Amino acid sequence: MEKTALFSRPLPILVLVIVAMLLDQAIKVAVEMWLPFQQAVPVMPMLALYRTYNYGVAFSMLSGMEGWFIVSMRLIVVAFVIWLWRRTPKDRFFAHLGYAMIIAGALGNLVDRLIFGYVIDYVLFHTATWSFAVFNLADSFITIGAGSIILDELLQMKKRDR
């Protein structure tokens, strides 16, 4: 008998998405209130808090596009991930967890886009000569979600090879 993964059911995924979005938005409110704009606040070597605004999508790509296009694109991505979630066998825990994380991150950034017209970013990895794009918790949810889906695919490949 097939075991049903926690996040293959609507209620747990909804709770995870809501909690993740609330956490993301709470941190962004704190960042807006207390973090100076575009001034690095060192946390540890190679990590700083750095409030900035992203008018595009991940890593400021498409920042010249109209806001409605970016909002529409995000909604299409969320709809596609929901479609994948529904089609994925219910026993695949990491895939379902990944879909939930991607949906939470995409919606968290969509809230920013709808309210402010941009996404609030605040985490910066850097060295003296290089810096990674500034990102936020919602972006981390999306990245972790994608990693979880990849992990699930690798585990499925290993199962098939047995």
Coordinates of N, CA and C in Angstrom, one line a residue, residues 8 10 32 36 53 126 128 152 154:
S8 N 1.4 16.0 0.5 CA 0.6 15.6 -0.6 C -0.9 15.9 -0.3
P10 N -3.9 18.6 1.0 CA -4.1 20.1 0.9 C -3.9 20.8 2.2
E32 N 12.4 46.5 6.9 CA 12.0 47.8 6.5 C 12.1 48.8 7.6
P36 N 19.1 49.9 7.5 CA 19.3 51.0 6.6 C 19.3 50.6 5.2
Y53 N 15.8 46.9 -3.0 CA 14.6 46.5 -3.6 C 14.8 45.9 -5.0
H126 N 29.2 37.7 0.4 CA 30.2 38.5 -0.3 C 31.6 38.2 0.2
A128 N 35.7 40.3 -0.4 CA 36.2 41.6 -0.7 C 36.1 41.9 -2.2
D152 N 14.3 14.4 -4.4 CA 13.3 13.4 -4.6 C 13.5 12.6 -5.9
L154 N 16.3 12.2 -7.5 CA 17.5 11.3 -7.3 C 17.2 10.0 -6.5

